[in-house]
Amino acid sequence: MDQFFFAAEVVANGLMTGVMYSLVALGFVLIFKASGVFNYAQGVLALFAALTLVGIQQGQIPFADLINAAFGTSLHQFGWTVPAVLAIALTAGVMVLLAFLIEKLVLQHLVGQEPIILFMATIGLAYFLEGLGDVMWGADIKTLDVGLPQGISDAIEGATAEWFGYGFFIDRLDIWATLIAAILVAALVAFAQYTKQGRAMRAVADDHQAALSVGISLRFIWVMVWSIAGFVALVAGIMWGTKSGVQFSLSLIALKALPVLMLGGFTSIPGAIVGGLIIGVGEKLFEFFIGPMVGGATENWFAYVLALVFLVFRPQGLFGERIIERV
Amino acid sequence: MTRMQTQSQSQSQAPLPAQDGHVTADGRQIGGVMMEMKNITLRFGGVVAIKDISFDIRQGEIRAIIGPNGAGKSSMLNVISGFYHPQEGEVWFKGYRRGPMKPYEVARLGIARTFQNIALFDGMSVLDNIMTGRLNRMKSGFLAQALWWGPAEREENLNREAVEKIIDFLEIQNIRKTPVGRLPYGLKKRVELARALAAEPQLLLLDEPMAGMNVEEKEDMSRFILDVNDEFGTTIALIEHDMGVVMDLSDRVVVMDYGRKIGDGTPDEVRSNQDVIDAYLGVAHD
């Protein structure tokens, strides 16, 4: 019986890890839906958002090292700290500004280009943003605390111990992440399906020329979509940053989003969620049942193998649109 | 088809509109000049696509632009709809000179268009495609829309009604939920026309609305074009290859060849214009 409850606990934890994957994948889907571009920079966007948030919150002076090197000063801190809520709002503002600059400096010059060209541009963007984050805020590992509850939830452990005679270990941060992600997803789906901006966004994703001809401003939609993607990146950055510290390996979580997208389909918001959950649960269960037989550490590769299987048998993913070309 | 025939007969007697505002023989009101192109020249690098062309489009008429392949007809349509910006010349719309506008700004002025190679949103249903035509007619804030709250819901319903009317009008009720990517060519063309109409444009630009259609589809499309002009009073400028269709449909015709204008007038005048005959049939060079 304990074995069963342990497996259930593994599933619960897997679901919550999956939510974190979904959060990153969501950012990819949004930009892919609106511009047909796979945004390689999404992971770096999350890193950049988390770095900026910590920097603002702790009152760091941006570009401190650069200024010090140039003028021989030794500035590091403004000497104040900013409340978490205000810092998050300011960071969201920075992400909108970033979206505006990306449109102005990169996308605007690539209207009507092949998706592969735009994809290459996002790779460049990823490296640029990583460097910018480094120069602005420094390369050291930072702890992020915006007041989200952390640690094992005693309430759940106590309650489950009472009901089942087995206490579930569940991190309170994971519960909050799940809640926030659920709200975010509901809001995004409502936005994409029921608002005129959402409809315009889907139109732009489909055909630039046609979108222009019905009076949609590509500029506005792109700034909007990148702002939303930046905001989703911020949320993902907060969750991951709180969980494992703000460090440059954060941009690598984007890699985990790839198998999630292959599972869920690149064009589907629900797909990103379900894909994330399947991979979260799948890798935890696989580790639990099969791991001991093959020497463990299956979490590192399980997701990719699963994605590979999907690529062979259902390349459009679970929920993706199958695009039919007429000849 | 009967209406088309009566119209073509009537046009043979109709005089060239000499002053602002007159009524055609079949009872349609033609108003003053709505759009005027003055000395338009468009170059792509060293290639001159349009060379010093002037013409006007009157309120309520069906104006055709014809010419052999590569004459610059589509370029001209793209100039009107803001996709291309001419190096020289002026574009006047409803009495105002238009600066270099973005295509979406032109669309917001009330000029809708279709494309030669159909530009629809393949992933969306027919209904959603046509709804995009009404994007600029929606006013409520996006929070209200997302929540389907009060005025936003009413607005969505009003827009749906308008779109359903167009769907009925173009007889595409049975495919309203079908993803556009799955439709055959002729129906796609019709959906594209529906999307353009959904914007309730003052000027409708049609780039080869009948290209690649069979006789039956052409007849349907001709009927729709005439009905749109008649019932909604929409001014229409169209490019078409099929001479028979053009002569039947249009009130006045501009003929282009190698980027120049070689004829302008009623179908009958154009038909008897020697330059036009030469351009279409070729001239013996001796």
Coordinates of C-alpha atoms in Angstrom, one line a residue:
Chain A
M1 CA 0.0 0.0 0.0
D2 CA 2.8 2.4 0.8
Q3 CA 4.2 1.6 -2.6
F4 CA 0.9 2.8 -4.1
F5 CA 0.8 6.0 -2.1
F6 CA 4.4 6.6 -3.0
A7 CA 3.6 6.3 -6.6
A8 CA 0.7 8.7 -6.2
E9 CA 3.0 11.1 -4.6
V10 CA 5.4 10.8 -7.5
V11 CA 2.6 11.5 -9.9
A12 CA 1.5 14.6 -7.9
N13 CA 5.1 15.9 -7.9
G14 CA 5.4 15.1 -11.6
L15 CA 2.3 17.1 -12.3
M16 CA 3.7 20.1 -10.6
T17 CA 7.0 19.9 -12.3
G18 CA 5.1 19.5 -15.5
V19 CA 3.3 22.8 -14.8
M20 CA 6.7 24.5 -14.7
Y21 CA 7.6 23.0 -18.1
S22 CA 4.3 24.1 -19.5
L23 CA 4.9 27.7 -18.4
V24 CA 8.0 27.9 -20.5
A25 CA 6.4 26.0 -23.4
L26 CA 3.5 28.5 -23.3
G27 CA 5.8 31.3 -24.2
F28 CA 7.0 29.4 -27.3
V29 CA 3.5 28.6 -28.4
L30 CA 2.3 32.2 -28.2
I31 CA 5.0 33.5 -30.4
F32 CA 4.8 30.5 -32.8
K33 CA 1.1 31.1 -33.1
A34 CA 1.4 34.8 -33.9
S35 CA 4.4 34.8 -36.2
G36 CA 5.1 31.2 -37.2
V37 CA 8.5 31.6 -35.6
F38 CA 10.1 29.2 -33.2
N39 CA 11.5 31.7 -30.7
Y40 CA 14.8 30.3 -29.6
A41 CA 15.2 33.2 -27.2
Q42 CA 12.2 32.3 -25.0
G43 CA 14.4 30.6 -22.3
V44 CA 16.8 33.5 -22.3
L45 CA 13.8 35.8 -22.0
A46 CA 12.8 34.0 -18.8
L47 CA 16.4 34.3 -17.5
F48 CA 16.6 38.0 -18.4
A49 CA 13.3 38.6 -16.7
A50 CA 14.4 36.8 -13.5
L51 CA 17.8 38.7 -13.5
T52 CA 16.0 42.0 -14.0
L53 CA 13.5 41.2 -11.2
V54 CA 16.3 40.3 -8.7
G55 CA 18.3 43.3 -9.8
I56 CA 15.4 45.8 -9.3
Q57 CA 14.3 44.2 -6.1
Q58 CA 17.7 44.4 -4.5
G59 CA 18.5 47.8 -5.8
Q60 CA 21.4 46.8 -8.0
I61 CA 22.8 49.4 -10.3
P62 CA 22.5 48.1 -13.9
F63 CA 25.7 48.0 -15.9
A64 CA 27.6 48.5 -12.6
D65 CA 30.7 46.6 -13.7
L66 CA 30.8 48.4 -17.0
I67 CA 30.5 51.8 -15.3
N68 CA 33.1 50.9 -12.8
A69 CA 35.6 49.8 -15.4
A70 CA 35.0 52.9 -17.5
F71 CA 35.1 55.5 -14.7
G72 CA 37.1 53.8 -12.0
T73 CA 34.3 54.0 -9.6
S74 CA 33.1 51.2 -7.4
L75 CA 29.3 51.4 -7.6
H76 CA 27.2 48.3 -7.0
Q77 CA 24.0 49.1 -5.1
F78 CA 21.6 52.0 -5.0
G79 CA 21.2 51.2 -1.3
W80 CA 17.5 50.5 -1.3
T81 CA 15.3 47.5 -1.8
V82 CA 12.1 47.6 -3.8
P83 CA 8.9 45.7 -2.6
A84 CA 8.3 42.5 -4.6
V85 CA 5.0 43.7 -6.2
L86 CA 6.5 46.9 -7.4
A87 CA 9.6 45.1 -8.7
I88 CA 7.4 42.7 -10.6
A89 CA 5.4 45.5 -12.1
L90 CA 8.6 47.3 -13.1
T91 CA 10.1 44.1 -14.6
A92 CA 6.9 43.6 -16.6
G93 CA 7.4 47.2 -17.9
V94 CA 11.0 46.3 -18.9
M95 CA 9.7 43.2 -20.8
V96 CA 7.2 45.4 -22.7
L97 CA 10.0 47.8 -23.6
L98 CA 12.1 44.9 -24.7
A99 CA 9.3 43.6 -26.9
F100 CA 9.0 47.1 -28.4
L101 CA 12.8 47.2 -29.1
I102 CA 12.8 43.7 -30.6
E103 CA 10.0 44.7 -33.0
K104 CA 11.7 47.9 -33.9
L105 CA 15.3 46.7 -34.3
V106 CA 14.8 43.1 -35.5
L107 CA 11.4 42.0 -36.7
Q108 CA 10.4 45.1 -38.6
H109 CA 13.3 44.5 -41.0
L110 CA 12.3 40.9 -41.6
V111 CA 8.6 41.3 -42.6
G112 CA 7.7 38.7 -45.2
Q113 CA 10.9 36.7 -44.7
E114 CA 11.0 32.9 -44.5
P115 CA 10.4 31.5 -41.0
I116 CA 13.9 30.1 -41.0
I117 CA 15.4 33.6 -41.3
L118 CA 13.3 34.8 -38.3
F119 CA 14.3 31.7 -36.4
M120 CA 18.0 32.6 -37.0
A121 CA 17.3 36.1 -35.8
T122 CA 15.9 34.7 -32.5
I123 CA 19.1 32.7 -32.0
G124 CA 21.0 35.9 -32.3
L125 CA 18.6 37.5 -30.0
A126 CA 19.2 34.7 -27.4
Y127 CA 22.9 35.3 -27.4
F128 CA 22.5 39.0 -27.3
L129 CA 20.1 38.9 -24.3
E130 CA 22.2 36.4 -22.4
G131 CA 25.2 38.8 -22.8
L132 CA 23.1 41.8 -22.0
G133 CA 21.8 40.1 -18.8
D134 CA 25.4 39.3 -17.8
V135 CA 26.6 42.9 -18.4
M136 CA 23.6 44.5 -16.8
W137 CA 23.3 42.5 -13.6
G138 CA 26.5 40.4 -13.2
A139 CA 27.1 36.7 -13.7
D140 CA 26.8 35.5 -10.1
I141 CA 24.1 33.2 -8.9
K142 CA 21.3 35.1 -7.1
T143 CA 18.5 34.0 -4.9
L144 CA 15.1 35.2 -5.8
D145 CA 12.4 35.7 -3.1
V146 CA 9.2 37.5 -4.0
G147 CA 7.4 36.1 -1.0
L148 CA 6.0 32.9 -2.5
P149 CA 5.7 30.3 0.2
Q150 CA 8.2 27.5 0.0
G151 CA 9.0 24.3 1.7
I152 CA 7.0 21.1 2.3
S153 CA 3.4 21.8 3.1
D154 CA 2.7 20.7 6.6
A155 CA -1.0 20.9 6.1
I156 CA -1.1 18.5 3.2
E157 CA 1.3 16.1 4.9
G158 CA -0.7 16.2 8.1
A159 CA -4.1 15.8 6.3
T160 CA -2.9 12.9 4.0
A161 CA -1.2 11.2 6.9
E162 CA -4.5 11.3 8.8
W163 CA -6.6 10.1 5.8
F164 CA -4.3 7.5 4.2
G165 CA -1.8 6.8 6.9
Y166 CA 0.8 8.2 4.5
G167 CA 2.0 11.7 4.5
F168 CA 2.4 13.3 1.0
F169 CA 5.5 15.6 0.6
I170 CA 4.4 18.4 -1.6
D171 CA 6.3 21.7 -2.0
R172 CA 4.1 24.7 -1.4
L173 CA 5.9 26.6 -4.2
D174 CA 4.7 23.9 -6.6
I175 CA 1.1 24.4 -5.5
W176 CA 1.4 28.1 -6.0
A177 CA 3.0 27.7 -9.3
T178 CA 0.2 25.4 -10.4
L179 CA -2.4 27.9 -9.3
I180 CA -0.7 30.8 -11.0
A181 CA -0.1 28.8 -14.2
A182 CA -3.8 27.8 -14.3
I183 CA -5.0 31.4 -14.0
L184 CA -2.5 32.5 -16.7
V185 CA -3.6 29.8 -19.1
A186 CA -7.2 30.6 -18.6
A187 CA -6.6 34.2 -19.3
L188 CA -4.5 33.5 -22.4
V189 CA -7.1 31.2 -23.9
A190 CA -9.9 33.7 -23.3
F191 CA -7.7 36.4 -24.9
A192 CA -6.8 34.4 -28.0
Q193 CA -10.3 33.0 -28.6
Y194 CA -12.6 35.8 -27.7
T195 CA -10.9 39.2 -28.2
K196 CA -10.4 41.0 -31.4
Q197 CA -6.7 41.3 -30.6
G198 CA -6.6 37.5 -30.2
R199 CA -8.3 37.0 -33.5
A200 CA -6.0 39.5 -35.1
M201 CA -3.1 37.6 -33.6
R202 CA -4.2 34.3 -35.1
A203 CA -4.7 36.1 -38.4
V204 CA -1.2 37.5 -38.4
A205 CA 0.2 34.0 -37.7
D206 CA -1.6 32.7 -40.7
D207 CA -0.8 35.2 -43.5
H208 CA 0.9 38.6 -43.2
Q209 CA -0.5 40.0 -46.4
A210 CA -4.0 39.0 -45.8
A211 CA -3.8 40.4 -42.2
L212 CA -2.6 43.7 -43.6
S213 CA -5.4 43.8 -46.1
V214 CA -8.1 43.5 -43.4
G215 CA -6.5 46.4 -41.5
I216 CA -4.4 44.7 -38.9
S217 CA -1.2 46.5 -37.9
L218 CA 1.6 43.9 -37.9
R219 CA 3.7 46.1 -35.6
F220 CA 1.1 46.4 -33.0
I221 CA 0.4 42.6 -32.9
W222 CA 4.1 41.7 -32.8
V223 CA 4.8 44.1 -29.9
M224 CA 1.7 42.8 -28.1
V225 CA 2.7 39.1 -28.6
W226 CA 6.3 39.6 -27.6
S227 CA 5.1 41.6 -24.5
I228 CA 2.8 38.7 -23.5
A229 CA 5.6 36.2 -24.2
G230 CA 7.9 38.4 -22.1
F231 CA 5.3 38.4 -19.3
V232 CA 4.9 34.6 -19.4
A233 CA 8.7 34.4 -19.4
L234 CA 8.7 36.6 -16.3
V235 CA 6.2 34.3 -14.5
A236 CA 8.3 31.3 -15.5
G237 CA 11.5 33.1 -14.4
I238 CA 10.0 33.8 -11.0
M239 CA 8.9 30.2 -10.5
W240 CA 12.2 28.6 -11.6
G241 CA 14.3 31.4 -10.0
T242 CA 12.6 30.9 -6.7
K243 CA 13.0 27.1 -7.0
S244 CA 16.6 26.8 -8.0
G245 CA 18.1 30.3 -7.9
V246 CA 18.6 32.8 -10.7
Q247 CA 21.6 31.5 -12.7
F248 CA 22.5 31.3 -16.4
S249 CA 21.6 27.6 -16.6
L250 CA 18.0 28.9 -16.3
S251 CA 18.1 29.6 -20.1
L252 CA 18.6 25.8 -20.5
I253 CA 15.1 25.0 -19.2
A254 CA 14.1 26.1 -22.6
L255 CA 15.5 22.9 -23.9
K256 CA 13.0 20.9 -21.7
A257 CA 10.2 22.9 -23.4
L258 CA 11.2 21.4 -26.8
P259 CA 10.0 17.9 -26.0
V260 CA 6.9 19.4 -24.4
L261 CA 6.1 21.3 -27.6
M262 CA 6.7 18.2 -29.8
L263 CA 4.2 16.3 -27.6
G264 CA 1.6 19.0 -27.4
G265 CA 2.0 20.6 -30.8
F266 CA 3.6 23.9 -31.5
T267 CA 0.3 25.8 -32.2
S268 CA -1.8 24.7 -29.2
I269 CA -2.0 26.4 -25.8
P270 CA -3.8 23.4 -24.3
G271 CA -1.2 21.3 -26.0
A272 CA 1.6 23.1 -24.1
I273 CA -0.2 22.4 -20.8
V274 CA -1.0 18.7 -21.5
G275 CA 2.5 18.1 -23.0
G276 CA 4.1 19.6 -20.0
L277 CA 2.1 17.5 -17.6
I278 CA 2.7 14.3 -19.5
I279 CA 6.4 14.9 -19.5
G280 CA 6.5 15.9 -15.9
V281 CA 4.6 12.9 -14.7
G282 CA 6.2 10.6 -17.3
E283 CA 9.7 11.3 -16.3
K284 CA 9.0 11.0 -12.6
L285 CA 7.2 7.7 -13.0
F286 CA 9.8 6.3 -15.4
E287 CA 12.5 7.2 -12.9
F288 CA 10.4 5.6 -10.1
F289 CA 9.7 2.3 -11.9
I290 CA 12.4 1.8 -14.6
G291 CA 15.1 4.0 -13.1
P292 CA 16.4 1.5 -10.6
M293 CA 16.7 -1.2 -13.3
V294 CA 18.9 1.0 -15.6
G295 CA 20.9 2.8 -13.0
G296 CA 18.8 5.9 -12.6
A297 CA 19.2 9.4 -14.0
T298 CA 16.5 8.7 -16.6
E299 CA 15.0 12.2 -16.0
N300 CA 17.8 13.6 -18.2
W301 CA 16.8 11.8 -21.3
F302 CA 13.3 10.5 -20.9
A303 CA 11.6 13.6 -22.3
Y304 CA 13.7 13.6 -25.4
V305 CA 13.2 10.0 -26.2
L306 CA 9.4 10.5 -25.8
A307 CA 9.6 13.4 -28.1
L308 CA 11.5 11.3 -30.6
V309 CA 8.8 8.7 -30.6
F310 CA 6.2 11.4 -31.2
L311 CA 8.2 12.8 -34.1
V312 CA 8.1 9.5 -35.8
F313 CA 4.4 8.6 -35.2
R314 CA 2.6 11.9 -34.8
P315 CA 4.8 14.8 -36.0
Q316 CA 2.1 17.5 -35.5
G317 CA 1.9 16.6 -31.8
L318 CA -1.3 15.8 -29.8
F319 CA -3.1 19.0 -30.5
G320 CA -1.2 20.7 -33.3
E321 CA -2.8 21.6 -36.6
R322 CA -1.9 19.4 -39.4
I323 CA -1.1 21.7 -42.3
I324 CA -2.2 20.4 -45.6
E325 CA -0.6 21.8 -48.7
R326 CA -2.5 21.5 -51.9
V327 CA -0.3 21.1 -55.0
Chain B
M1 CA -27.1 36.1 -66.4
T2 CA -30.0 38.0 -67.8
R3 CA -29.1 41.1 -65.8
M4 CA -25.6 40.9 -67.1
Q5 CA -26.8 40.8 -70.7
T6 CA -29.2 43.7 -70.3
Q7 CA -26.4 45.6 -68.8
S8 CA -24.0 45.0 -71.6
Q9 CA -26.7 46.0 -74.1
S10 CA -27.5 49.1 -72.2
Q11 CA -23.9 50.1 -72.0
S12 CA -23.6 50.2 -75.7
Q13 CA -26.1 53.1 -75.7
A14 CA -24.9 54.7 -72.4
P15 CA -23.0 57.9 -73.1
L16 CA -19.6 58.5 -71.5
P17 CA -20.2 60.2 -68.1
A18 CA -19.3 63.8 -68.8
Q19 CA -20.2 65.4 -65.5
D20 CA -20.5 64.5 -61.9
G21 CA -23.3 62.2 -61.1
H22 CA -25.5 60.3 -63.6
V23 CA -27.7 57.3 -63.7
T24 CA -26.9 54.2 -65.8
A25 CA -29.4 52.8 -68.1
D26 CA -30.1 50.0 -65.7
G27 CA -30.8 52.4 -62.9
R28 CA -27.7 52.5 -60.8
Q29 CA -26.5 55.9 -59.4
I30 CA -23.0 56.8 -60.4
G31 CA -21.6 59.7 -58.3
G32 CA -18.6 62.0 -58.5
V33 CA -14.9 61.0 -58.4
M34 CA -14.1 58.9 -55.4
M35 CA -10.5 57.9 -56.1
E36 CA -8.1 59.7 -58.4
M37 CA -4.7 58.5 -59.5
K38 CA -2.5 61.4 -60.8
N39 CA 0.6 60.7 -62.9
I40 CA 1.6 57.6 -61.0
T41 CA 5.0 56.2 -61.7
L42 CA 6.3 53.1 -59.9
R43 CA 9.8 51.7 -60.3
F44 CA 11.5 48.6 -58.9
G45 CA 15.1 49.4 -59.2
G46 CA 15.6 49.9 -63.0
V47 CA 12.3 48.3 -63.9
V48 CA 9.5 50.7 -64.5
A49 CA 6.3 48.9 -63.6
I50 CA 3.9 51.9 -64.0
K51 CA 4.7 54.8 -66.2
D52 CA 2.9 58.1 -65.6
I53 CA -0.6 56.8 -65.4
S54 CA -3.7 58.9 -64.4
F55 CA -7.3 57.7 -64.1
D56 CA -10.2 58.0 -61.7
I57 CA -12.8 55.8 -60.1
R58 CA -16.3 57.2 -59.6
Q59 CA -18.6 56.6 -56.7
G60 CA -20.8 53.5 -57.4
E61 CA -19.2 52.3 -60.6
I62 CA -17.5 49.1 -61.6
R63 CA -14.1 50.0 -63.0
A64 CA -11.9 47.5 -64.7
I65 CA -8.2 47.5 -65.3
I66 CA -7.2 45.2 -68.1
G67 CA -4.0 44.5 -70.0
P68 CA -1.7 41.7 -71.1
N69 CA 0.5 39.8 -68.6
G70 CA 3.1 42.1 -67.0
A71 CA 1.3 45.2 -67.9
G72 CA 1.4 46.5 -64.3
K73 CA -2.2 45.9 -63.4
S74 CA -1.6 44.2 -60.1
S75 CA 1.1 46.8 -59.3
M76 CA -1.6 49.5 -59.8
L77 CA -3.9 47.7 -57.4
N78 CA -1.1 47.4 -54.9
V79 CA -0.5 51.1 -55.2
I80 CA -4.2 51.8 -54.4
S81 CA -4.2 49.4 -51.4
G82 CA -0.9 50.8 -50.0
F83 CA 1.3 47.7 -50.6
Y84 CA 3.4 49.6 -53.0
H85 CA 4.4 53.3 -52.8
P86 CA 4.8 55.1 -56.1
Q87 CA 8.0 57.2 -56.6
E88 CA 6.0 59.9 -58.4
G89 CA 2.4 60.9 -58.6
E90 CA -0.5 61.5 -56.2
V91 CA -3.2 59.4 -54.9
W92 CA -6.5 61.2 -54.0
F93 CA -9.3 59.5 -52.1
K94 CA -12.6 61.3 -51.4
G95 CA -11.1 64.7 -52.0
Y96 CA -8.0 64.3 -49.9
R97 CA -4.5 63.6 -51.0
R98 CA -3.3 60.4 -49.5
G99 CA 0.2 60.3 -48.1
P100 CA 2.3 57.1 -48.2
M101 CA 0.1 54.9 -46.1
K102 CA 0.6 51.4 -44.7
P103 CA -1.8 48.7 -46.1
Y104 CA -3.6 48.4 -42.8
E105 CA -4.2 52.2 -42.7
V106 CA -5.6 52.0 -46.2
A107 CA -7.9 49.2 -45.1
R108 CA -9.1 51.3 -42.2
L109 CA -10.0 54.1 -44.7
G110 CA -12.6 51.7 -46.1
I111 CA -10.7 50.1 -49.0
A112 CA -10.9 46.3 -49.0
R113 CA -9.2 44.0 -51.4
T114 CA -8.8 40.4 -52.5
F115 CA -5.6 38.9 -53.9
Q116 CA -4.7 37.2 -57.1
N117 CA -3.2 34.2 -55.3
I118 CA -5.9 34.1 -52.5
A119 CA -4.6 35.2 -49.1
L120 CA -6.9 33.6 -46.6
F121 CA -6.2 32.4 -43.0
D122 CA -6.0 28.7 -43.8
G123 CA -6.0 27.5 -40.2
M124 CA -9.3 29.3 -39.4
S125 CA -12.8 28.4 -40.2
V126 CA -14.7 30.3 -43.0
L127 CA -16.7 32.1 -40.3
D128 CA -13.6 33.2 -38.4
N129 CA -11.9 34.3 -41.7
I130 CA -14.9 36.5 -42.5
M131 CA -15.0 37.8 -38.9
T132 CA -11.4 39.1 -39.3
G133 CA -12.9 41.5 -41.9
R134 CA -14.8 43.2 -39.1
L135 CA -11.8 43.6 -36.7
N136 CA -11.8 47.3 -37.3
R137 CA -15.4 47.6 -36.5
M138 CA -15.0 46.3 -33.0
K139 CA -14.6 49.0 -30.3
S140 CA -14.9 47.5 -26.8
G141 CA -11.8 47.1 -24.7
F142 CA -10.1 43.7 -24.7
L143 CA -10.8 42.9 -21.1
A144 CA -14.5 43.3 -21.7
Q145 CA -14.1 41.1 -24.8
A146 CA -12.2 38.4 -23.0
L147 CA -14.9 38.3 -20.3
W148 CA -17.8 38.6 -22.9
W149 CA -19.1 41.3 -20.7
G150 CA -22.1 43.6 -21.5
P151 CA -21.4 45.8 -24.6
A152 CA -18.7 43.5 -25.8
E153 CA -21.1 40.6 -26.1
R154 CA -23.7 42.7 -27.9
E155 CA -21.0 44.0 -30.3
E156 CA -19.8 40.4 -31.1
N157 CA -23.5 39.5 -31.8
L158 CA -24.0 42.5 -34.1
N159 CA -20.9 41.6 -36.0
R160 CA -21.9 38.0 -36.2
E161 CA -25.2 39.1 -37.7
A162 CA -23.5 41.3 -40.3
V163 CA -21.3 38.3 -41.2
E164 CA -24.2 35.9 -41.4
K165 CA -25.9 38.3 -43.9
I166 CA -22.8 38.2 -46.1
I167 CA -22.6 34.4 -45.8
D168 CA -26.2 34.2 -47.0
F169 CA -25.6 36.7 -49.7
L170 CA -22.7 34.7 -51.1
E171 CA -24.4 31.4 -50.6
I172 CA -21.7 29.7 -48.5
Q173 CA -23.9 28.8 -45.5
N174 CA -23.0 25.1 -45.7
I175 CA -19.3 25.6 -45.3
R176 CA -19.3 28.2 -42.6
K177 CA -17.5 26.0 -40.0
T178 CA -15.1 24.4 -42.5
P179 CA -11.4 25.3 -42.2
V180 CA -10.6 27.3 -45.2
G181 CA -7.5 25.2 -46.1
R182 CA -9.8 22.3 -47.0
L183 CA -12.0 24.3 -49.5
P184 CA -11.7 24.0 -53.3
Y185 CA -10.2 27.0 -55.2
G186 CA -13.5 28.5 -56.4
L187 CA -15.0 28.6 -52.9
K188 CA -11.8 30.1 -51.4
K189 CA -12.2 32.9 -53.9
R190 CA -15.7 33.4 -52.7
V191 CA -14.7 33.4 -49.0
E192 CA -12.0 36.0 -49.7
L193 CA -14.7 38.2 -51.3
A194 CA -16.8 37.6 -48.2
R195 CA -14.0 38.7 -45.9
A196 CA -13.5 41.9 -48.0
L197 CA -17.2 42.6 -47.9
A198 CA -17.4 42.1 -44.2
A199 CA -15.4 45.3 -43.7
E200 CA -18.3 47.1 -45.5
P201 CA -15.8 48.9 -47.7
Q202 CA -16.5 52.0 -49.8
L203 CA -14.1 50.8 -52.4
L204 CA -13.6 47.1 -53.2
L205 CA -10.5 46.0 -55.1
L206 CA -10.6 42.6 -56.8
D207 CA -7.4 41.2 -58.2
E208 CA -8.4 38.7 -60.9
P209 CA -11.5 37.5 -59.1
M210 CA -12.2 34.9 -61.8
A211 CA -8.7 33.6 -62.5
G212 CA -8.6 29.8 -62.8
M213 CA -12.4 29.3 -62.5
N214 CA -14.6 27.3 -64.8
V215 CA -17.5 28.8 -66.7
E216 CA -20.0 28.1 -64.0
E217 CA -17.9 29.5 -61.3
K218 CA -17.2 32.6 -63.4
E219 CA -20.9 33.2 -63.9
D220 CA -21.5 32.9 -60.2
M221 CA -18.7 35.3 -59.4
S222 CA -19.9 37.8 -62.0
R223 CA -23.4 37.7 -60.5
F224 CA -22.0 38.3 -57.0
I225 CA -19.9 41.2 -58.2
L226 CA -22.9 42.9 -59.9
D227 CA -25.1 42.2 -56.8
V228 CA -22.6 43.7 -54.4
N229 CA -22.4 46.8 -56.6
D230 CA -26.1 47.0 -57.0
E231 CA -27.3 46.2 -53.4
F232 CA -24.6 47.7 -51.3
G233 CA -23.7 50.4 -53.7
T234 CA -20.0 49.4 -53.3
T235 CA -17.6 51.0 -55.7
I236 CA -15.6 48.2 -57.3
A237 CA -12.2 48.3 -59.1
L238 CA -11.2 44.9 -60.6
I239 CA -8.5 43.4 -62.7
E240 CA -9.5 40.6 -65.0
H241 CA -8.1 38.6 -67.9
D242 CA -11.3 37.3 -69.3
M243 CA -12.3 40.0 -71.8
G244 CA -15.9 38.8 -72.1
V245 CA -16.4 39.1 -68.4
V246 CA -14.8 42.5 -68.2
M247 CA -16.9 43.9 -71.0
D248 CA -20.1 42.6 -69.5
L249 CA -19.4 43.7 -65.9
S250 CA -17.7 47.1 -66.0
D251 CA -18.9 50.6 -66.6
R252 CA -15.5 51.9 -67.6
V253 CA -12.2 50.2 -68.5
V254 CA -8.6 51.3 -68.2
V255 CA -6.3 49.4 -70.5
M256 CA -2.6 49.1 -69.6
D257 CA 0.3 47.7 -71.6
Y258 CA 4.0 47.7 -70.6
G259 CA 3.2 50.0 -67.6
R260 CA 1.5 52.7 -69.8
K261 CA -2.1 53.5 -70.2
I262 CA -3.2 52.9 -73.8
G263 CA -7.0 53.2 -73.4
D264 CA -9.7 54.5 -71.0
G265 CA -13.4 54.5 -71.5
T266 CA -16.6 52.5 -71.8
P267 CA -16.2 48.9 -72.9
D268 CA -17.3 49.7 -76.4
E269 CA -14.9 52.6 -76.8
V270 CA -12.1 50.4 -75.6
R271 CA -13.1 47.5 -77.8
S272 CA -12.7 49.7 -80.9
N273 CA -9.5 51.4 -79.8
Q274 CA -6.7 50.6 -82.2
D275 CA -3.9 50.6 -79.6
V276 CA -5.9 48.2 -77.5
I277 CA -6.5 45.8 -80.4
D278 CA -2.8 46.0 -81.2
A279 CA -1.7 45.2 -77.7
Y280 CA -4.0 42.2 -77.4
L281 CA -3.6 40.8 -80.9
G282 CA -0.1 41.9 -81.6
V283 CA 1.0 44.1 -84.4
A284 CA 2.8 43.2 -87.6
H285 CA 6.2 44.8 -87.4
D286 CA 7.4 45.6 -90.8

